[in-house]
Tab-separated table of C-alpha atoms and ligand atoms in Angstrom:
chain	number	residue	atom	x	y	z
A	861	MET	CA	147.037	101.884	235.164
A	862	SER	CA	144.546	102.111	237.909
A	863	LYS	CA	141.239	102.909	237.849
A	864	LEU	CA	139.587	106.271	238.872
A	865	PRO	CA	137.208	106.218	241.552
A	866	LYS	CA	133.491	105.046	240.386
A	867	PRO	CA	131.511	108.060	242.060
A	868	PHE	CA	134.340	110.784	240.507
A	869	VAL	CA	132.981	109.002	237.260
A	870	GLU	CA	129.520	108.929	237.112
A	871	ARG	CA	129.930	112.707	238.301
A	872	LEU	CA	131.710	113.661	235.199
A	873	GLU	CA	129.301	111.646	232.955
A	874	ASN	CA	126.439	113.806	234.613
A	875	GLN	CA	127.983	116.564	234.114
A	876	PHE	CA	129.539	116.814	230.323
A	877	GLY	CA	127.780	113.807	229.313
A	878	LYS	CA	129.336	110.407	228.013
A	879	PRO	CA	130.599	111.268	225.398
A	880	ALA	CA	133.164	114.243	226.557
A	881	ALA	CA	133.819	111.973	230.199
A	882	ASP	CA	135.236	108.989	228.299
A	883	ALA	CA	137.427	111.614	226.438
A	884	ILE	CA	138.178	113.477	229.286
A	885	SER	CA	139.124	109.918	231.175
A	886	ALA	CA	141.301	109.456	228.050
A	887	ALA	CA	143.432	112.318	228.600
A	888	PHE	CA	143.840	111.308	232.279
A	889	LYS	CA	146.345	108.807	230.515
A	890	GLU	CA	148.432	110.872	228.322
A	891	GLN	CA	151.870	111.769	228.746
A	892	ARG	CA	151.987	115.633	227.970
A	893	ARG	CA	154.714	116.983	225.830
A	894	PRO	CA	156.622	119.233	227.988
A	895	THR	CA	155.733	122.779	227.812
A	896	LEU	CA	157.378	126.179	228.151
A	897	ARG	CA	157.435	129.992	228.319
A	898	VAL	CA	160.007	132.076	226.894
A	899	ASN	CA	160.325	134.529	230.032
A	900	ALA	CA	160.183	137.822	228.396
A	901	LEU	CA	161.671	139.740	231.061
A	902	LYS	CA	165.561	138.349	230.151
A	903	ALA	CA	164.962	137.039	226.946
A	904	SER	CA	163.214	137.083	223.347
A	905	ASP	CA	161.744	134.290	221.441
A	906	GLU	CA	163.997	134.496	218.929
A	907	GLU	CA	166.851	134.484	220.939
A	908	VAL	CA	165.375	131.098	222.991
A	909	MET	CA	164.548	129.856	219.647
A	910	GLY	CA	167.976	129.961	217.992
A	911	LEU	CA	169.862	128.751	221.338
A	912	MET	CA	167.421	125.869	221.595
A	913	ARG	CA	167.946	124.518	217.790
A	914	GLU	CA	171.569	124.851	218.747
A	915	ASP	CA	170.854	122.648	221.455
A	916	GLY	CA	168.967	119.993	218.759
A	917	ILE	CA	165.489	120.945	221.091
A	918	GLN	CA	162.880	120.582	218.495
A	919	PHE	CA	159.763	122.368	219.663
A	920	GLU	CA	156.543	124.447	218.014
A	921	ARG	CA	154.419	127.469	219.381
A	922	ILE	CA	151.827	126.700	221.353
A	923	ARG	CA	149.240	128.731	219.066
A	924	GLY	CA	147.363	132.023	220.148
A	925	ILE	CA	149.621	131.978	223.463
A	926	PRO	CA	152.371	134.635	223.412
A	927	HIS	CA	156.046	132.856	223.846
A	928	ALA	CA	154.594	129.456	224.687
A	929	MET	CA	156.165	126.209	222.843
A	930	ALA	CA	155.706	122.266	223.200
A	931	VAL	CA	159.272	120.564	223.115
A	932	LYS	CA	158.717	117.561	221.069
A	933	ASN	CA	162.340	115.503	222.143
A	934	ARG	CA	163.071	116.690	225.872
A	935	SER	CA	161.719	115.987	228.753
A	936	SER	CA	160.726	118.361	231.927
A	937	SER	CA	163.911	117.190	233.828
A	938	GLU	CA	165.734	117.842	231.117
A	939	LEU	CA	164.677	120.879	230.219
A	940	LEU	CA	164.915	122.105	233.708
A	941	GLU	CA	168.678	121.183	234.193
A	942	SER	CA	169.318	122.582	230.804
A	943	TYR	CA	171.410	126.273	230.767
A	944	LEU	CA	167.902	128.236	229.356
A	945	ALA	CA	165.818	127.386	232.925
A	946	GLN	CA	168.981	127.310	235.232
A	947	GLN	CA	169.625	131.327	234.270
A	948	GLY	CA	165.758	131.897	233.310
A	949	SER	CA	165.457	132.436	229.998
A	950	ILE	CA	162.580	129.968	229.644
A	951	TYR	CA	160.187	128.670	232.574
A	952	LEU	CA	158.149	125.341	232.551
A	953	GLN	CA	154.618	125.705	232.829
A	954	GLY	CA	151.609	123.798	231.890
A	955	ILE	CA	149.524	125.412	228.985
A	956	ALA	CA	145.931	125.109	231.187
A	957	SER	CA	147.898	127.258	233.657
A	958	MET	CA	148.942	130.212	231.264
A	959	LEU	CA	145.078	130.738	230.671
A	960	ALA	CA	144.264	132.420	233.789
A	961	PRO	CA	146.421	135.612	233.378
A	962	LEU	CA	146.008	135.908	229.311
A	963	ALA	CA	141.916	136.470	230.870
A	964	LEU	CA	143.307	138.838	233.604
A	965	ASP	CA	145.723	140.475	230.728
A	966	PRO	CA	147.395	142.552	233.109
A	967	ARG	CA	149.135	145.980	231.713
A	968	PRO	CA	152.089	147.510	232.651
A	969	GLY	CA	152.489	150.029	234.836
A	970	GLU	CA	148.991	148.463	236.885
A	971	THR	CA	148.859	147.177	240.573
A	972	VAL	CA	147.958	143.438	240.525
A	973	LEU	CA	147.621	141.298	243.540
A	974	ASP	CA	148.027	137.289	243.261
A	975	LEU	CA	146.250	135.942	246.853
A	976	CYS	CA	147.887	132.335	246.165
A	977	ALA	CA	150.832	132.718	244.106
A	978	ALA	CA	153.088	129.707	244.690
A	979	PRO	CA	155.385	128.759	242.779
A	980	GLY	CA	154.640	131.186	241.481
A	981	SER	CA	153.939	130.247	237.090
A	982	LYS	CA	151.410	133.012	236.668
A	983	THR	CA	153.329	135.604	238.932
A	984	THR	CA	155.914	135.362	236.769
A	985	GLN	CA	153.799	134.978	233.819
A	986	MET	CA	152.038	138.995	234.379
A	987	ALA	CA	155.421	139.942	235.517
A	988	ALA	CA	156.678	139.983	231.690
A	989	MET	CA	153.037	139.955	230.287
A	990	MET	CA	152.904	143.858	231.960
A	991	GLU	CA	157.044	144.137	230.937
A	992	GLY	CA	158.598	144.588	234.826
A	993	LYS	CA	156.919	148.384	234.820
A	994	GLY	CA	154.313	148.221	237.515
A	995	ARG	CA	153.536	146.393	240.751
A	996	ILE	CA	152.906	142.457	241.538
A	997	VAL	CA	151.935	141.131	245.064
A	998	ALA	CA	151.835	137.969	245.245
A	999	VAL	CA	150.808	136.385	248.321
A	1000	GLU	CA	151.422	132.623	249.631
A	1001	GLU	CA	150.849	131.194	252.718
A	1002	ASP	CA	153.077	128.115	253.275
A	1003	GLU	CA	156.343	128.466	254.539
A	1004	VAL	CA	157.872	126.171	252.072
A	1005	ARG	CA	155.824	127.038	249.086
A	1006	PHE	CA	156.624	130.635	249.749
A	1007	GLN	CA	160.167	130.160	249.601
A	1008	LYS	CA	159.457	128.299	245.898
A	1009	LEU	CA	157.374	131.736	244.729
A	1010	GLN	CA	160.039	134.069	246.213
A	1011	ASN	CA	162.400	131.564	243.759
A	1012	THR	CA	160.712	131.755	240.846
A	1013	ALA	CA	160.385	135.472	241.124
A	1014	TRP	CA	164.034	135.514	241.476
A	1015	MET	CA	165.218	133.553	238.879
A	1016	GLN	CA	162.936	135.233	236.710
A	1017	GLY	CA	164.440	138.622	237.440
A	1018	ALA	CA	160.580	139.938	237.987
A	1019	LYS	CA	161.938	142.703	240.397
A	1020	MET	CA	158.481	144.233	240.427
A	1021	VAL	CA	157.126	141.534	242.369
A	1022	THR	CA	156.646	142.180	246.001
A	1023	PRO	CA	156.193	138.232	247.573
A	1024	ARG	CA	154.311	138.161	250.888
A	1025	GLN	CA	153.838	135.006	253.185
A	1026	ALA	CA	150.417	135.873	254.588
A	1027	ASP	CA	146.569	134.548	254.725
A	1028	GLY	CA	145.308	135.568	251.849
A	1029	THR	CA	141.789	135.337	253.666
A	1030	LEU	CA	142.609	138.152	255.629
A	1031	VAL	CA	144.813	140.362	253.070
A	1032	HIS	CA	141.778	142.808	252.796
A	1033	HIS	CA	141.292	144.497	256.284
A	1034	GLU	CA	144.870	145.774	255.463
A	1035	GLU	CA	144.495	146.554	251.803
A	1036	PRO	CA	140.434	147.183	251.035
A	1037	GLU	CA	140.478	148.613	247.117
A	1038	ALA	CA	143.392	148.700	246.752
A	1039	TYR	CA	144.617	146.643	243.800
A	1040	ASP	CA	143.361	147.147	239.560
A	1041	ARG	CA	143.310	143.865	238.825
A	1042	VAL	CA	143.187	140.536	241.140
A	1043	LEU	CA	144.067	136.909	240.541
A	1044	LEU	CA	141.985	134.475	242.570
A	1045	ASP	CA	143.617	131.132	241.843
A	1046	ALA	CA	142.524	129.064	244.474
A	1047	PRO	CA	144.134	125.599	246.382
A	1048	CYS	CA	140.984	123.030	244.956
A	1049	SER	CA	140.616	119.423	244.785
A	1050	ALA	CA	142.654	119.606	241.197
A	1051	GLU	CA	140.620	117.062	239.305
A	1052	GLY	CA	141.869	118.691	235.992
A	1053	ARG	CA	145.554	117.606	236.947
A	1054	ILE	CA	144.386	114.276	237.462
A	1055	SER	CA	146.825	111.517	235.205
A	1056	LEU	CA	146.523	107.929	235.466
A	1057	ARG	CA	150.203	107.142	235.586
A	1058	ASP	CA	149.946	108.671	239.306
A	1059	ALA	CA	147.646	107.044	241.634
A	1060	ARG	CA	148.677	110.169	244.022
A	1061	SER	CA	147.337	112.361	242.031
A	1062	TYR	CA	143.397	111.247	242.501
A	1063	SER	CA	143.637	108.870	245.626
A	1064	PHE	CA	142.764	111.669	248.269
A	1065	TRP	CA	139.370	112.649	245.445
A	1066	SER	CA	136.283	112.729	247.993
A	1067	PRO	CA	133.000	114.939	248.255
A	1068	LYS	CA	134.482	115.890	251.500
A	1069	ASN	CA	137.715	116.849	249.888
A	1070	ILE	CA	135.959	119.023	247.462
A	1071	ALA	CA	133.369	120.527	250.080
A	1072	ILE	CA	136.316	121.527	251.950
A	1073	HIS	CA	138.478	123.451	249.403
A	1074	ALA	CA	134.469	125.443	248.517
A	1075	LYS	CA	134.796	127.221	251.562
A	1076	LEU	CA	138.190	127.822	251.635
A	1077	GLN	CA	138.027	129.319	248.188
A	1078	ARG	CA	134.667	131.499	249.339
A	1079	ARG	CA	136.744	133.437	251.712
A	1080	LEU	CA	139.715	134.235	249.789
A	1081	LEU	CA	136.769	135.473	247.173
A	1082	ARG	CA	135.732	137.913	249.944
A	1083	SER	CA	138.727	139.071	250.482
A	1084	ALA	CA	139.394	139.089	246.696
A	1085	ALA	CA	136.658	140.675	246.472
A	1086	ARG	CA	137.289	143.579	248.828
A	1087	THR	CA	140.801	144.429	247.778
A	1088	LEU	CA	139.967	145.331	244.458
A	1089	LYS	CA	139.730	148.689	243.504
A	1090	PRO	CA	135.865	149.572	242.125
A	1091	GLY	CA	136.187	149.451	238.164
A	1092	GLY	CA	138.784	146.882	239.043
A	1093	THR	CA	138.656	143.314	236.948
A	1094	LEU	CA	138.805	140.229	239.200
A	1095	VAL	CA	139.685	136.544	237.755
A	1096	TYR	CA	139.033	133.464	239.661
A	1097	SER	CA	140.211	129.832	238.144
A	1098	THR	CA	141.085	126.656	239.679
A	1099	CYS	CA	142.451	123.036	237.990
A	1100	THR	CA	139.668	121.137	238.951
A	1101	LEU	CA	136.204	120.005	237.158
A	1102	ALA	CA	133.936	120.424	240.190
A	1103	PRO	CA	131.052	122.418	239.433
A	1104	GLU	CA	130.931	123.247	243.777
A	1105	GLU	CA	134.285	125.270	243.254
A	1106	ASN	CA	133.712	126.427	239.857
A	1107	GLU	CA	130.336	128.019	238.592
A	1108	GLY	CA	128.362	127.073	241.970
A	1109	MET	CA	130.760	129.086	243.211
A	1110	MET	CA	130.342	132.206	241.298
A	1111	LYS	CA	126.383	131.564	241.278
A	1112	TRP	CA	127.290	132.381	245.523
A	1113	PHE	CA	129.538	134.889	244.612
A	1114	LEU	CA	127.342	136.948	242.672
A	1115	GLY	CA	124.721	136.718	245.178
A	1116	GLU	CA	126.912	137.532	247.953
A	1117	PHE	CA	128.916	140.347	245.826
A	1118	PRO	CA	126.253	142.219	243.493
A	1119	GLU	CA	128.557	144.796	242.436
A	1120	PHE	CA	130.440	142.822	240.599
A	1121	ALA	CA	129.624	141.670	236.804
A	1122	PRO	CA	130.917	138.492	234.501
A	1123	VAL	CA	132.338	139.741	231.233
A	1124	GLU	CA	132.549	137.672	228.675
A	1125	PHE	CA	136.432	136.142	227.138
A	1126	ASP	CA	137.967	133.831	225.043
A	1127	LEU	CA	140.468	131.428	225.488
A	1128	PRO	CA	143.293	130.112	222.578
A	1129	VAL	CA	142.295	126.498	223.588
A	1130	SER	CA	139.712	124.867	222.096
A	1131	SER	CA	137.614	122.108	223.893
A	1132	VAL	CA	135.891	124.188	226.530
A	1133	ARG	CA	132.008	124.554	228.362
A	1134	ARG	CA	131.079	127.512	229.262
A	1135	PRO	CA	129.368	127.032	231.900
A	1136	GLY	CA	127.731	130.660	232.271
A	1137	LYS	CA	128.491	133.765	231.741
A	1138	GLY	CA	132.170	134.674	231.850
A	1139	MET	CA	133.247	131.353	232.583
A	1140	ILE	CA	135.658	129.175	230.663
A	1141	ILE	CA	135.728	125.372	231.725
A	1142	ALA	CA	138.999	124.010	229.333
A	1143	LEU	CA	138.235	120.385	229.653
A	1144	PRO	CA	141.673	118.501	229.616
A	1145	THR	CA	143.009	116.787	226.527
A	1146	LYS	CA	146.248	115.139	225.452
A	1147	GLU	CA	147.874	119.148	224.583
A	1148	HIS	CA	146.762	120.543	228.208
A	1149	GLU	CA	145.398	119.482	231.753
A	1150	GLY	CA	141.732	120.679	232.950
A	1151	ALA	CA	141.359	124.560	234.228
A	1152	PHE	CA	137.922	126.857	234.917
A	1153	ILE	CA	138.294	130.466	234.126
A	1154	ALA	CA	135.955	132.812	235.583
A	1155	LYS	CA	136.365	136.635	234.868
A	1156	LEU	CA	134.315	139.296	236.821
A	1157	GLN	CA	134.567	143.588	237.071
A	1158	LYS	CA	133.128	145.323	240.380
A	1159	ARG	CA	131.004	148.039	238.828
A	1160	ARG	CA	132.572	151.166	239.916
B	865	LIG	N1	148.266	130.467	241.298
B	865	LIG	C1	149.713	129.573	241.724
B	865	LIG	C2	150.801	129.033	240.412
B	865	LIG	O1	150.302	129.715	239.627
B	865	LIG	O2	152.132	128.683	240.268
B	865	LIG	C3	149.362	128.407	242.223
B	865	LIG	C4	148.497	128.360	243.232
B	865	LIG	S1	147.968	127.084	243.883
B	865	LIG	C5	146.861	126.402	242.802
B	865	LIG	C6	147.077	127.559	245.199
B	865	LIG	C7	148.144	128.196	246.369
B	865	LIG	O3	147.213	128.309	247.501
B	865	LIG	C8	148.985	127.230	246.873
B	865	LIG	O4	150.175	127.514	246.430
B	865	LIG	C9	148.985	126.910	248.392
B	865	LIG	O5	150.217	126.703	249.788
B	865	LIG	C10	148.176	128.321	248.833
B	865	LIG	N2	146.817	129.035	249.819
B	865	LIG	C11	146.434	128.150	250.245
B	865	LIG	N3	145.556	128.805	250.975
B	865	LIG	C12	146.001	130.347	251.147
B	865	LIG	C13	145.679	131.519	252.100
B	865	LIG	N4	145.105	131.388	252.739
B	865	LIG	N5	146.706	132.264	251.722
B	865	LIG	C14	147.277	132.156	250.738
B	865	LIG	N6	147.238	131.863	250.208
B	865	LIG	C15	147.069	130.116	250.252
């Protein structure tokens, strides 16, 4: 197995302390079990569990995350080829990816904006949470990824999703104060997804890469803030641990948009840090990758 960049390890130690940094580095070595979400728009947990048992698939429910299960005796690619995945009754999704929609907590009938949506994991999770009622506008800039998003929404039967190929930094011009809830799952330096089994997951790591992402995140956050209705809820999430893109970004945001206030929330994962009010870092573990989630409310 290859080695992580030294400056990255030093940053982790400064940020979290040596024991936690060592635990994070150990988590980067893990081969995690595949996890899935039963797509409640198409099937019930009971139906899917019955069919998995018939196929000899061993699984266990993930505590605290509705419809989520970890599979013990199949690989991700085997599950992707399964009938259940092919017809959209299950969707393969990591635990860390399921957290931001839980924090946003969209309700049936609401109007939701997903500003960086492809491939649509969180979009379709939210569609299921909303029982297919209401509207989700799912924005993605990249053409190839946009096609994946369209395909995911179609496979999952998420008819209330309107996929839109657009630059998320500009959406607020057309739709100011239009949404009850906004998810900004921003492009990021992806430190939480590092795997020592795949050198590509960290070969691009650099402070410059972090700064480039932070610049785009600020532009996306400005747009997200303006598309929200007064009283609306914003969740900002990344899959990185870099403070410049996470708690540092929230400090900037609250200075720039004083009409927002952080909202406290909980998540069903054990290894967490709370770098400030309304913010949670899920540290990478044996079970899941790392993620940062912040929840804010716009004043009425
Ligand atoms: N939320 C997605 C999910 O759960 O499946 C993952 C989103 S991924 C972290 C970030 C996405 O933002 C990428 O698909 C990227 O192409 C897209 N993106 C980057 N810049 C964008 C922009 N200016 N406007 C809209 N999407 C953008």
